C-alpha cells in the first residue's frame, strides 16, 4: 500500500513539477474559462462607458435613410383595383402564397444603381442607410444559402442587391444597416399563419424557423458587416421575451459593437415606440410615424417616418410631405435628442421616386449649410422656445446653442428668455454674419437682420462661456 502511495505521489509530483505540462495546462484552463464566458456573455451588462462608445457614431449621426424594397414594389400598391396597399400587400389583399411568389418572375430592377442610392442619401446629409434585408413577406434581397426565396434564386435579376449596396457604402464611407423582419409570411416553420390563409401549420416548428433566421443573420453579418440590426414584427404572440434576449445576445456575439433596436424584444407596449422599464433588450426606441412630445433623458431613440403615406412604393400615393415640413421635422427630432430615419420606397425598376429625390435634394441644400447644427448635437436645454427649436453642444465650461428660427422676428429682435450666460459670440450659421446681443434680467436678445436667410429655418449660433445657466427654462 505504502509503496503504491509513494509511487503515486512521485508520479503526481513529476506531473506538476514539469513546466512543460503546467504552463499549457494553465493556458488551457484560462482559455476554457474565457470560452465559457464568451458563450454565456450577457451583452446587456456592459458599462455606461462601453455603451456610450458603441452608440457614439449613431448618436452623432442624427439622420439616416430607411429603404423599403422587395417584391411588393411590383404591384406598386395596387391589387384588383384597390390602390391602398404597399409592403403589407400580401396580407392586406389576402394574396395566396403561390400567387405572391409569382411576382419574383417580374423582379428585374435594371435601373438599380447602388452608387446612385448612396449618393442620394449622402447628398441629403444622411449618415447611415437601413435597408430591408427581409420584410414580412419573407423575400430576401441577398443570395442567402438557406432559402431559394431570394433575389438570386427566385428572380431573373442575377445581382446580389445587398452585396452591391454594401460595396457602395464601404466605398463612400457610410454605414449600412439591415431591417430584418422576425415575422415571416413565407417560411413554412413560421407561426402563426395569417388568419385568412389555408396553408397547413401542422408540420410547422417555430424553433426551426428561429434557427433559419439566425443562420440568415450570420450570413448578413459575416458578408456585409451591418452597423445596425433593425428588427420588426416582434409583436406576434409567438415571439417571446426569452427569445428576444437570446436573439439580442446572438447578434451581439456575431459582432459585439453592433447596435440593435428595441423590437428584438417584447419591451414596447403594443405598437408604441419606446421600451417599458424592465429587463428588456434593445439599444434604442423606435417611434414609428411619430415624433414624441418630448425627448427621453438618457434614452436613445429614432423616429422612422415616411415621406408620403406608405413605406413600400405605392404609385398612387401622391400625398408627399413638403421639403420644408421634412427639414423642420429633422430639426424637431434632433432638438428632442432623437434620430430621424426617413423612408424611401424605390420603384420596381430600381429607381427612387422622383418626388423622393426632389425632397432629398431640398433637405441636402439646407444640410450643406446647416449640418453643423444637427450632427453631434444633443437635445435643447430649453423647455420651449417661441421662435423655433434649439440644438446644442454642451461642455462643462462652455456651450454652443443653435437656435433654429422657424418664425423670424418682425422687429429684428430675437428673444431667448432665461439665458443667464455671458455671450461670447453670436452669428448666422449661413454666411457667418456677426450679430449683436443684449443681456438683461429676462435673458438675451439677439439683434437680427430684417430678413431670414432661409424661411424654413435660419440658424443663429450663440457661443456662451461658463457652465450653461438657464432660468425658468420651461
Ligand atoms: O416596415 C414598416 C411597416 O411595414 C412596419 N414597420 C415599419 C417600419 C409595420 N408593421 N406593422 N405596422 C407597421 C403597423 C401595423 C399596421 C397594420 Fe396595416 C394595420 C397592419 C395591418 C393593419 C397598415 C395598414 C399596414 C397595413 C394596413
Short mmCIF file of C-alpha atoms and ligand atoms in Angstrom, two decimals:
data_model
loop_
_atom_site.label_atom_id
_atom_site.label_comp_id
_atom_site.label_asym_id
_atom_site.label_seq_id
_atom_site.Cartn_x
_atom_site.Cartn_y
_atom_site.Cartn_z
CA UNK A 1 0.00 0.00 0.00
CA UNK A 2 2.70 2.48 1.19
CA UNK A 3 4.73 1.66 -1.84
CA UNK A 4 1.82 2.36 -4.12
CA UNK A 5 1.13 5.73 -2.43
CA UNK A 6 4.75 6.83 -2.82
CA UNK A 7 4.78 5.90 -6.47
CA UNK A 8 1.50 7.75 -6.92
CA UNK A 9 2.90 10.88 -5.20
CA UNK A 10 6.00 10.66 -7.31
CA UNK A 11 4.02 10.48 -10.48
CA UNK A 12 1.76 13.35 -9.47
CA UNK A 13 4.74 15.37 -8.26
CA UNK A 14 6.56 14.92 -11.52
CA UNK A 15 3.43 15.76 -13.43
CA UNK A 16 3.01 19.10 -11.68
CA UNK A 17 6.65 19.97 -11.43
CA UNK A 18 7.13 19.65 -15.14
CA UNK A 19 6.81 23.17 -16.51
CA UNK A 20 6.17 21.73 -19.91
CA UNK A 21 2.87 20.46 -18.67
CA UNK A 22 1.89 23.07 -16.11
CA UNK A 23 2.08 26.04 -18.43
CA UNK A 24 -0.03 24.53 -21.20
CA UNK A 25 -2.43 23.28 -18.54
CA UNK A 26 -2.84 26.76 -17.11
CA UNK A 27 -3.30 28.21 -20.56
CA UNK A 28 -5.90 25.59 -21.32
CA UNK A 29 -7.79 26.41 -18.11
CA UNK A 30 -7.69 30.13 -18.83
CA UNK A 31 -8.98 29.59 -22.35
CA UNK A 32 -11.70 27.28 -21.10
CA UNK A 33 -12.87 29.87 -18.58
CA UNK A 34 -12.84 32.73 -21.07
CA UNK A 35 -14.55 30.48 -23.62
CA UNK A 36 -17.37 29.80 -21.17
CA UNK A 37 -17.69 33.49 -20.52
CA UNK A 38 -17.98 34.15 -24.22
CA UNK A 39 -20.68 31.56 -24.65
CA UNK A 40 -22.79 32.91 -21.82
CA UNK A 41 -21.92 36.59 -22.31
CA UNK A 42 -24.66 38.93 -21.23
CA UNK A 43 -24.09 41.77 -23.64
CA UNK A 44 -26.64 43.92 -21.86
CA UNK A 45 -24.43 44.01 -18.78
CA UNK A 46 -21.95 46.40 -20.40
CA UNK A 47 -20.93 49.57 -18.53
CA UNK A 48 -22.30 53.01 -19.42
CA UNK A 49 -18.89 53.87 -20.87
CA UNK A 50 -18.94 50.79 -23.09
CA UNK A 51 -22.44 51.57 -24.33
CA UNK A 52 -21.55 55.22 -24.92
CA UNK A 53 -18.63 54.13 -27.08
CA UNK A 54 -20.74 51.64 -29.02
CA UNK A 55 -23.50 54.19 -29.63
CA UNK A 56 -21.22 57.14 -30.37
CA UNK A 57 -21.35 57.20 -34.20
CA UNK A 58 -25.10 56.61 -34.17
CA UNK A 59 -25.79 59.41 -31.69
CA UNK A 60 -23.68 61.83 -33.67
CA UNK A 61 -25.29 60.83 -36.99
CA UNK A 62 -28.84 62.05 -36.20
CA UNK A 63 -30.15 61.43 -39.73
CA UNK A 64 -30.49 58.20 -41.73
CA UNK A 65 -32.24 56.78 -44.78
CA UNK A 66 -34.73 53.92 -44.48
CA UNK A 67 -35.25 51.87 -47.66
CA UNK A 68 -38.26 49.55 -48.06
CA UNK A 69 -37.79 47.42 -51.13
CA UNK A 70 -38.95 43.99 -52.18
CA UNK A 71 -41.39 42.09 -54.42
CA UNK A 72 -44.19 44.39 -53.25
CA UNK A 73 -42.70 47.19 -55.37
CA UNK A 74 -44.03 45.39 -58.47
CA UNK A 75 -47.78 45.78 -57.82
CA UNK A 76 -46.84 49.27 -56.56
CA UNK A 77 -49.68 49.30 -54.06
CA UNK A 78 -52.46 48.16 -56.39
CA UNK A 79 -54.31 44.82 -56.36
CA UNK A 80 -57.66 44.10 -58.06
CA UNK A 81 -58.40 47.80 -58.34
CA UNK A 82 -57.64 48.63 -54.70
CA UNK A 83 -54.80 51.15 -54.62
CA UNK A 84 -54.15 51.45 -50.88
CA UNK A 85 -51.63 48.62 -50.45
CA UNK A 86 -47.85 48.66 -50.09
CA UNK A 87 -45.32 46.38 -48.34
CA UNK A 88 -48.19 44.68 -46.48
CA UNK A 89 -49.96 43.81 -49.76
CA UNK A 90 -49.71 40.05 -49.35
CA UNK A 91 -51.68 40.42 -46.09
CA UNK A 92 -53.95 43.35 -46.92
CA UNK A 93 -55.01 41.95 -50.33
CA UNK A 94 -55.04 38.38 -48.95
CA UNK A 95 -52.82 37.05 -51.71
CA UNK A 96 -52.20 33.28 -51.60
CA UNK A 97 -48.55 32.34 -51.21
CA UNK A 98 -48.16 30.72 -54.65
CA UNK A 99 -49.62 33.77 -56.32
CA UNK A 100 -47.39 36.19 -54.42
CA UNK A 101 -44.34 34.08 -55.20
CA UNK A 102 -45.04 34.57 -58.91
CA UNK A 103 -44.10 38.24 -58.56
CA UNK A 104 -40.48 37.04 -58.45
CA UNK A 105 -40.53 36.39 -62.21
CA UNK A 106 -41.17 40.11 -62.77
CA UNK A 107 -38.49 41.41 -60.42
CA UNK A 108 -35.87 42.82 -62.76
CA UNK A 109 -34.72 46.22 -61.44
CA UNK A 110 -32.37 47.12 -64.28
CA UNK A 111 -32.10 50.72 -63.05
CA UNK A 112 -30.77 49.65 -59.65
CA UNK A 113 -27.51 51.52 -59.11
CA UNK A 114 -26.14 51.22 -55.58
CA UNK A 115 -23.77 54.18 -56.03
CA UNK A 116 -26.71 56.38 -57.05
CA UNK A 117 -28.71 55.40 -53.96
CA UNK A 118 -25.73 56.09 -51.73
CA UNK A 119 -25.15 59.49 -53.35
CA UNK A 120 -28.83 60.38 -52.84
CA UNK A 121 -28.52 59.58 -49.14
CA UNK A 122 -25.18 61.31 -48.68
CA UNK A 123 -26.19 64.41 -50.64
CA UNK A 124 -29.25 64.73 -48.40
CA UNK A 125 -26.91 64.76 -45.39
CA UNK A 126 -27.89 61.28 -44.22
CA UNK A 127 -25.24 59.44 -42.23
CA UNK A 128 -26.47 55.83 -42.40
CA UNK A 129 -28.72 53.62 -44.51
CA UNK A 130 -31.14 50.98 -43.22
CA UNK A 131 -32.48 48.65 -45.92
CA UNK A 132 -34.96 45.76 -45.70
CA UNK A 133 -32.81 42.63 -45.99
CA UNK A 134 -36.14 40.84 -45.48
CA UNK A 135 -39.60 42.31 -44.85
CA UNK A 136 -42.66 40.47 -43.50
CA UNK A 137 -43.20 38.77 -46.88
CA UNK A 138 -40.01 36.76 -46.31
CA UNK A 139 -38.34 37.68 -49.61
CA UNK A 140 -34.58 38.27 -49.29
CA UNK A 141 -32.53 40.92 -51.08
CA UNK A 142 -29.29 38.91 -50.89
CA UNK A 143 -28.13 35.49 -52.05
CA UNK A 144 -28.99 33.53 -48.93
CA UNK A 145 -27.66 29.99 -48.58
CA UNK A 146 -30.64 28.87 -46.53
CA UNK A 147 -33.52 29.80 -48.84
CA UNK A 148 -34.31 29.94 -52.53
CA UNK A 149 -36.72 32.79 -51.86
CA UNK A 150 -34.18 35.45 -52.64
CA UNK A 151 -33.20 37.84 -55.39
CA UNK A 152 -30.67 35.47 -56.98
CA UNK A 153 -32.63 32.20 -56.91
CA UNK A 154 -36.17 33.48 -57.26
CA UNK A 155 -35.94 36.30 -59.83
CA UNK A 156 -34.41 36.85 -63.28
CA UNK A 157 -32.21 39.57 -61.75
CA UNK A 158 -28.81 38.00 -61.30
CA UNK A 159 -27.28 40.51 -58.89
CA UNK A 160 -26.94 40.43 -55.12
CA UNK A 161 -28.51 43.73 -54.08
CA UNK A 162 -27.09 43.82 -50.57
CA UNK A 163 -23.61 42.92 -51.82
CA UNK A 164 -23.67 45.83 -54.28
CA UNK A 165 -25.09 48.21 -51.74
CA UNK A 166 -22.61 47.11 -49.11
CA UNK A 167 -19.70 47.68 -51.55
CA UNK A 168 -21.02 51.12 -52.44
CA UNK A 169 -21.49 52.05 -48.78
CA UNK A 170 -17.95 50.97 -47.96
CA UNK A 171 -16.58 52.86 -50.96
CA UNK A 172 -18.40 56.04 -49.96
CA UNK A 173 -17.90 55.56 -46.24
CA UNK A 174 -21.46 55.38 -44.92
CA UNK A 175 -22.63 52.66 -42.53
CA UNK A 176 -25.10 50.11 -43.96
CA UNK A 177 -27.73 48.65 -41.64
CA UNK A 178 -30.41 45.98 -42.07
CA UNK A 179 -34.10 45.92 -41.26
CA UNK A 180 -34.90 42.25 -40.70
CA UNK A 181 -38.44 41.09 -40.01
CA UNK A 182 -38.94 38.45 -37.34
CA UNK A 183 -42.47 37.87 -38.66
CA UNK A 184 -42.26 35.86 -41.90
CA UNK A 185 -45.31 35.07 -44.05
CA UNK A 186 -43.37 32.74 -46.35
CA UNK A 187 -41.28 30.36 -44.26
CA UNK A 188 -43.15 27.08 -43.63
CA UNK A 189 -41.98 26.95 -39.98
CA UNK A 190 -43.02 30.47 -39.02
CA UNK A 191 -46.09 30.69 -36.83
CA UNK A 192 -48.79 31.92 -36.63
CA UNK A 193 -50.28 31.72 -40.10
CA UNK A 194 -52.34 34.68 -41.29
CA UNK A 195 -55.92 34.05 -40.15
CA UNK A 196 -57.24 34.19 -43.72
CA UNK A 197 -54.73 31.64 -45.06
CA UNK A 198 -55.47 27.95 -45.51
CA UNK A 199 -51.82 26.88 -45.51
CA UNK A 200 -51.40 23.96 -43.16
CA UNK A 201 -49.44 24.67 -39.98
CA UNK A 202 -49.32 21.06 -38.82
CA UNK A 203 -45.66 20.43 -39.61
CA UNK A 204 -44.51 23.91 -38.61
CA UNK A 205 -41.83 24.23 -35.92
CA UNK A 206 -41.08 27.75 -34.75
CA UNK A 207 -37.71 26.72 -33.28
CA UNK A 208 -36.63 25.59 -36.73
CA UNK A 209 -37.69 29.00 -38.08
CA UNK A 210 -35.62 30.75 -35.41
CA UNK A 211 -32.59 28.66 -36.39
CA UNK A 212 -33.21 29.69 -40.03
CA UNK A 213 -33.41 33.36 -39.05
CA UNK A 214 -30.19 33.11 -37.04
CA UNK A 215 -28.40 31.45 -39.95
CA UNK A 216 -29.54 34.34 -42.13
CA UNK A 217 -28.37 36.92 -39.63
CA UNK A 218 -24.97 35.24 -39.50
CA UNK A 219 -24.75 35.46 -43.29
CA UNK A 220 -25.69 39.13 -43.19
CA UNK A 221 -23.15 39.99 -40.51
CA UNK A 222 -20.34 37.86 -41.97
CA UNK A 223 -20.78 39.09 -45.53
CA UNK A 224 -21.94 42.68 -45.24
CA UNK A 225 -20.89 43.80 -41.74
CA UNK A 226 -24.02 45.85 -40.89
CA UNK A 227 -23.72 48.65 -38.32
CA UNK A 228 -27.29 48.23 -37.01
CA UNK A 229 -29.83 45.42 -36.99
CA UNK A 230 -33.34 46.78 -37.03
CA UNK A 231 -35.83 44.05 -36.12
CA UNK A 232 -39.60 44.29 -36.66
CA UNK A 233 -42.68 42.10 -36.50
CA UNK A 234 -41.92 41.01 -32.92
CA UNK A 235 -45.44 41.78 -31.72
CA UNK A 236 -46.98 38.45 -32.72
CA UNK A 237 -47.82 36.12 -29.78
CA UNK A 238 -45.32 33.50 -30.85
CA UNK A 239 -42.31 35.77 -30.24
CA UNK A 240 -41.29 35.78 -26.58
CA UNK A 241 -39.20 37.90 -24.23
CA UNK A 242 -36.84 34.92 -23.74
CA UNK A 243 -36.28 34.54 -27.48
CA UNK A 244 -35.78 38.31 -27.70
CA UNK A 245 -32.99 38.24 -25.13
CA UNK A 246 -31.38 35.28 -26.86
CA UNK A 247 -31.60 36.91 -30.28
CA UNK A 248 -30.08 40.14 -28.95
CA UNK A 249 -27.15 38.26 -27.40
CA UNK A 250 -26.75 36.12 -30.51
CA UNK A 251 -26.43 39.12 -32.82
CA UNK A 252 -24.02 40.86 -30.41
CA UNK A 253 -21.94 37.65 -30.27
CA UNK A 254 -21.62 37.83 -34.07
CA UNK A 255 -20.46 41.45 -33.89
CA UNK A 256 -20.03 42.84 -30.37
CA UNK A 257 -20.22 46.53 -31.32
CA UNK A 258 -23.36 46.21 -33.47
CA UNK A 259 -26.41 48.30 -32.49
CA UNK A 260 -29.83 46.60 -32.21
CA UNK A 261 -33.26 48.25 -32.00
CA UNK A 262 -35.80 47.52 -29.27
CA UNK A 263 -38.10 45.46 -31.49
CA UNK A 264 -35.79 42.49 -30.98
CA UNK A 265 -37.60 42.00 -27.64
CA UNK A 266 -41.15 42.43 -26.30
CA UNK A 267 -40.47 45.56 -24.27
CA UNK A 268 -42.71 48.08 -26.03
CA UNK A 269 -46.39 48.30 -25.10
CA UNK A 270 -48.44 47.30 -28.17
CA UNK A 271 -47.16 49.09 -31.25
CA UNK A 272 -45.72 52.03 -29.28
CA UNK A 273 -42.13 53.04 -29.88
CA UNK A 274 -40.43 53.20 -26.51
CA UNK A 275 -39.47 50.29 -24.26
CA UNK A 276 -41.10 49.95 -20.84
CA UNK A 277 -38.99 49.78 -17.68
CA UNK A 278 -37.63 46.30 -17.12
CA UNK A 279 -35.09 43.76 -18.20
CA UNK A 280 -35.66 44.26 -21.93
CA UNK A 281 -33.11 44.07 -24.70
CA UNK A 282 -32.63 46.75 -27.36
CA UNK A 283 -30.34 49.74 -27.71
CA UNK A 284 -32.83 52.33 -28.91
CA UNK A 285 -36.55 53.06 -29.03
CA UNK A 286 -38.42 53.15 -32.32
CA UNK A 287 -41.35 55.58 -32.51
CA UNK A 288 -42.98 54.89 -35.89
CA UNK A 289 -44.67 57.66 -37.91
CA UNK A 290 -44.49 59.76 -34.78
CA UNK A 291 -42.37 62.43 -33.13
CA UNK A 292 -42.61 62.06 -29.34
CA UNK A 293 -43.95 65.02 -27.33
CA UNK A 294 -40.62 65.35 -25.56
CA UNK A 295 -37.27 63.61 -25.58
CA UNK A 296 -36.26 60.91 -23.10
CA UNK A 297 -33.39 61.75 -20.77
CA UNK A 298 -30.60 59.22 -21.20
CA UNK A 299 -32.57 57.04 -23.63
CA UNK A 300 -31.68 56.62 -27.30
CA UNK A 301 -34.48 56.71 -29.84
CA UNK A 302 -35.08 57.08 -33.55
CA UNK A 303 -38.32 58.17 -35.23
CA UNK A 304 -38.90 56.36 -38.52
CA UNK A 305 -41.15 58.27 -40.84
CA UNK A 306 -42.40 58.03 -44.44
CA UNK A 307 -42.32 60.88 -46.97
CA UNK A 308 -45.82 60.00 -48.19
CA UNK A 309 -48.29 57.57 -46.57
CA UNK A 310 -46.59 54.25 -47.38
CA UNK A 311 -43.26 52.54 -46.73
CA UNK A 312 -43.16 50.42 -49.88
CA UNK A 313 -43.62 52.01 -53.33
CA UNK A 314 -47.23 52.99 -53.99
CA UNK A 315 -47.63 54.62 -57.39
CA UNK A 316 -50.93 56.28 -56.46
CA UNK A 317 -49.79 57.84 -53.22
CA UNK A 318 -49.00 61.45 -54.14
CA UNK A 319 -49.52 62.67 -50.59
CA UNK A 320 -45.90 63.74 -50.01
CA UNK A 321 -44.87 65.97 -47.14
CA UNK A 322 -43.13 69.14 -48.31
CA UNK A 323 -39.37 69.64 -48.13
CA UNK A 324 -39.99 72.38 -45.57
CA UNK A 325 -42.01 70.00 -43.40
CA UNK A 326 -39.30 67.31 -43.55
CA UNK A 327 -36.48 69.74 -42.70
CA UNK A 328 -38.39 71.06 -39.72
CA UNK A 329 -39.18 67.50 -38.65
CA UNK A 330 -35.47 66.67 -38.68
CA UNK A 331 -34.78 69.74 -36.54
CA UNK A 332 -37.68 68.97 -34.21
CA UNK A 333 -36.46 65.40 -33.62
CA UNK A 334 -32.84 66.50 -33.17
CA UNK A 335 -33.93 69.16 -30.69
CA UNK A 336 -35.52 66.36 -28.63
CA UNK A 337 -32.38 64.23 -28.74
CA UNK A 338 -33.62 61.64 -31.26
CA UNK A 339 -32.53 60.34 -34.66
CA UNK A 340 -34.60 60.78 -37.83
CA UNK A 341 -34.89 57.75 -40.13
CA UNK A 342 -36.60 59.00 -43.27
CA UNK A 343 -38.00 56.44 -45.69
CA UNK A 344 -37.70 55.94 -49.43
CA UNK A 345 -39.67 53.21 -51.22
CA UNK A 346 -37.84 52.52 -54.50
CA UNK A 347 -39.81 51.53 -57.60
CA UNK A 348 -39.70 48.03 -59.10
CA UNK A 349 -37.19 49.21 -61.73
CA UNK A 350 -34.69 50.11 -59.01
CA UNK A 351 -35.02 53.89 -59.20
CA UNK A 352 -36.08 56.24 -56.41
CA UNK A 353 -39.43 58.02 -56.94
CA UNK A 354 -38.90 61.48 -58.41
CA UNK A 355 -40.82 63.07 -55.52
CA UNK A 356 -38.42 61.48 -53.02
CA UNK A 357 -35.34 62.61 -54.95
CA UNK A 358 -36.62 66.17 -55.02
CA UNK A 359 -37.20 66.24 -51.28
CA UNK A 360 -33.83 64.65 -50.51
CA UNK A 361 -32.21 67.41 -52.58
CA UNK A 362 -34.12 70.11 -50.71
CA UNK A 363 -33.02 68.66 -47.38
CA UNK A 364 -29.45 68.38 -48.72
CA UNK A 365 -29.40 72.05 -49.72
CA UNK A 366 -30.31 73.03 -46.19
CA UNK A 367 -27.94 70.49 -44.61
CA UNK A 368 -24.98 71.65 -46.73
CA UNK A 369 -25.12 74.94 -44.87
CA UNK A 370 -26.65 73.93 -41.56
CA UNK A 371 -25.40 70.38 -40.96
CA UNK A 372 -23.20 71.59 -38.13
CA UNK A 373 -26.35 72.38 -36.14
CA UNK A 374 -27.53 68.76 -36.46
CA UNK A 375 -24.58 66.34 -36.34
CA UNK A 376 -23.15 65.70 -32.92
CA UNK A 377 -25.70 67.91 -31.21
CA UNK A 378 -27.86 66.99 -28.25
CA UNK A 379 -31.35 67.96 -27.12
CA UNK A 380 -32.45 71.51 -26.44
CA UNK A 381 -31.71 72.69 -22.90
CA UNK A 382 -34.82 74.92 -23.13
CA UNK A 383 -38.26 73.58 -22.33
CA UNK A 384 -39.92 75.66 -25.01
CA UNK A 385 -38.75 78.38 -27.38
CA UNK A 386 -41.32 80.63 -29.03
CA UNK A 387 -39.20 81.33 -32.10
CA UNK A 388 -38.40 77.73 -33.04
CA UNK A 389 -36.13 74.97 -31.77
CA UNK A 390 -32.69 74.62 -30.22
CA UNK A 391 -29.94 72.04 -30.63
CA UNK A 392 -26.76 72.23 -28.58
CA UNK A 393 -23.22 71.18 -27.95
CA UNK A 394 -22.75 71.50 -24.22
CA UNK A 395 -19.46 71.18 -22.35
CA UNK A 396 -18.77 71.70 -18.66
CA UNK A 397 -17.36 75.25 -19.10
CA UNK A 398 -18.91 76.41 -22.38
CA UNK A 399 -21.72 75.71 -24.79
CA UNK A 400 -22.79 76.28 -28.36
CA UNK A 401 -26.50 76.84 -28.83
CA UNK A 402 -28.01 76.54 -32.30
CA UNK A 403 -31.25 78.49 -32.42
CA UNK A 404 -33.38 77.19 -35.28
CA UNK A 405 -35.64 80.11 -36.06
CA UNK A 406 -38.89 78.97 -37.72
CA UNK A 407 -40.70 82.27 -37.08
CA UNK A 408 -38.35 85.11 -37.94
CA UNK A 409 -38.96 88.17 -35.73
CA UNK A 410 -40.56 91.15 -37.48
CA UNK A 411 -38.93 93.68 -35.14
CA UNK A 412 -35.33 92.48 -35.59
CA UNK A 413 -35.14 91.20 -32.03
CA UNK A 414 -34.81 87.53 -31.20
CA UNK A 415 -35.55 86.83 -27.53
CA UNK A 416 -34.01 83.94 -25.67
CA UNK A 417 -35.73 84.03 -22.26
CA UNK A 418 -33.94 82.65 -19.23
CA UNK A 419 -30.42 82.51 -20.67
CA UNK A 420 -28.06 83.79 -17.96
CA UNK A 421 -24.63 83.21 -19.53
CA UNK A 422 -22.27 85.74 -20.97
CA UNK A 423 -22.45 85.57 -24.77
CA UNK A 424 -19.01 85.10 -26.31
CA UNK A 425 -20.15 85.23 -29.89
CA UNK A 426 -23.36 85.33 -31.91
CA UNK A 427 -23.64 84.85 -35.66
CA UNK A 428 -25.73 83.45 -38.50
CA UNK A 429 -24.62 79.93 -39.38
CA UNK A 430 -25.31 80.69 -43.06
CA UNK A 431 -22.58 83.15 -44.08
CA UNK A 432 -21.22 83.84 -40.60
CA UNK A 433 -22.57 87.41 -40.19
CA UNK A 434 -21.82 88.54 -36.61
CA UNK A 435 -24.80 89.60 -34.51
CA UNK A 436 -25.06 91.88 -31.50
CA UNK A 437 -26.64 90.67 -28.30
CA UNK A 438 -28.17 92.42 -25.30
CA UNK A 439 -28.34 90.67 -21.95
CA UNK A 440 -30.97 91.79 -19.48
CA UNK A 441 -32.85 90.41 -16.50
CA UNK A 442 -35.18 88.40 -18.73
CA UNK A 443 -32.45 86.74 -20.76
CA UNK A 444 -30.70 87.50 -24.02
CA UNK A 445 -31.90 89.45 -27.05
CA UNK A 446 -30.12 88.89 -30.37
CA UNK A 447 -30.33 91.69 -32.92
CA UNK A 448 -31.03 90.02 -36.25
CA UNK A 449 -31.39 91.23 -39.86
CA UNK A 450 -34.87 92.06 -41.21
CA UNK A 451 -34.99 89.01 -43.44
CA UNK A 452 -34.15 85.41 -42.58
CA UNK A 453 -31.50 83.63 -44.65
CA UNK A 454 -33.89 80.75 -45.11
CA UNK A 455 -37.65 80.90 -44.44
CA UNK A 456 -37.72 77.22 -43.47
CA UNK A 457 -35.14 77.51 -40.70
CA UNK A 458 -32.39 80.10 -40.24
CA UNK A 459 -29.85 79.05 -37.63
CA UNK A 460 -28.49 81.62 -35.17
CA UNK A 461 -25.41 80.39 -33.31
CA UNK A 462 -24.75 81.51 -29.75
CA UNK A 463 -21.44 80.66 -28.13
CA UNK A 464 -21.59 81.08 -24.40
CA UNK A 465 -18.85 80.86 -21.79
CA UNK A 466 -19.09 79.16 -18.45
CA UNK A 467 -21.39 76.38 -17.38
CA UNK A 468 -24.74 76.78 -19.16
CA UNK A 469 -27.18 78.59 -16.89
CA UNK A 470 -30.87 78.70 -17.65
CA UNK A 471 -33.64 80.10 -15.53
CA UNK A 472 -37.31 79.22 -15.93
CA UNK A 473 -36.30 77.28 -18.96
CA UNK A 474 -39.82 75.91 -19.34
O1 LIG B 1 -41.72 48.29 -42.13
C1 LIG B 1 -42.69 49.27 -41.85
C2 LIG B 1 -44.05 48.69 -41.69
O2 LIG B 1 -44.37 47.75 -42.71
C3 LIG B 1 -43.93 48.02 -40.36
N1 LIG B 1 -42.99 48.83 -39.63
C4 LIG B 1 -42.49 49.86 -40.48
C5 LIG B 1 -41.09 50.27 -40.15
C6 LIG B 1 -45.19 47.92 -39.68
N2 LIG B 1 -45.67 46.80 -39.33
N3 LIG B 1 -46.80 46.97 -38.72
N4 LIG B 1 -47.05 48.19 -38.66
C7 LIG B 1 -46.08 48.83 -39.28
C8 LIG B 1 -48.23 48.67 -38.05
C9 LIG B 1 -49.33 47.76 -38.44
C10 LIG B 1 -50.23 48.22 -39.28
C11 LIG B 1 -51.31 47.36 -39.72
FE1 LIG B 1 -51.94 47.59 -41.54
C12 LIG B 1 -52.65 47.70 -39.65
C13 LIG B 1 -51.20 46.16 -40.38
C14 LIG B 1 -52.45 45.78 -40.86
C15 LIG B 1 -53.35 46.74 -40.42
C16 LIG B 1 -51.16 49.37 -42.21
C17 LIG B 1 -52.46 49.20 -42.62
C18 LIG B 1 -50.42 48.30 -42.71
C19 LIG B 1 -51.29 47.54 -43.43
C20 LIG B 1 -52.54 48.10 -43.38
#
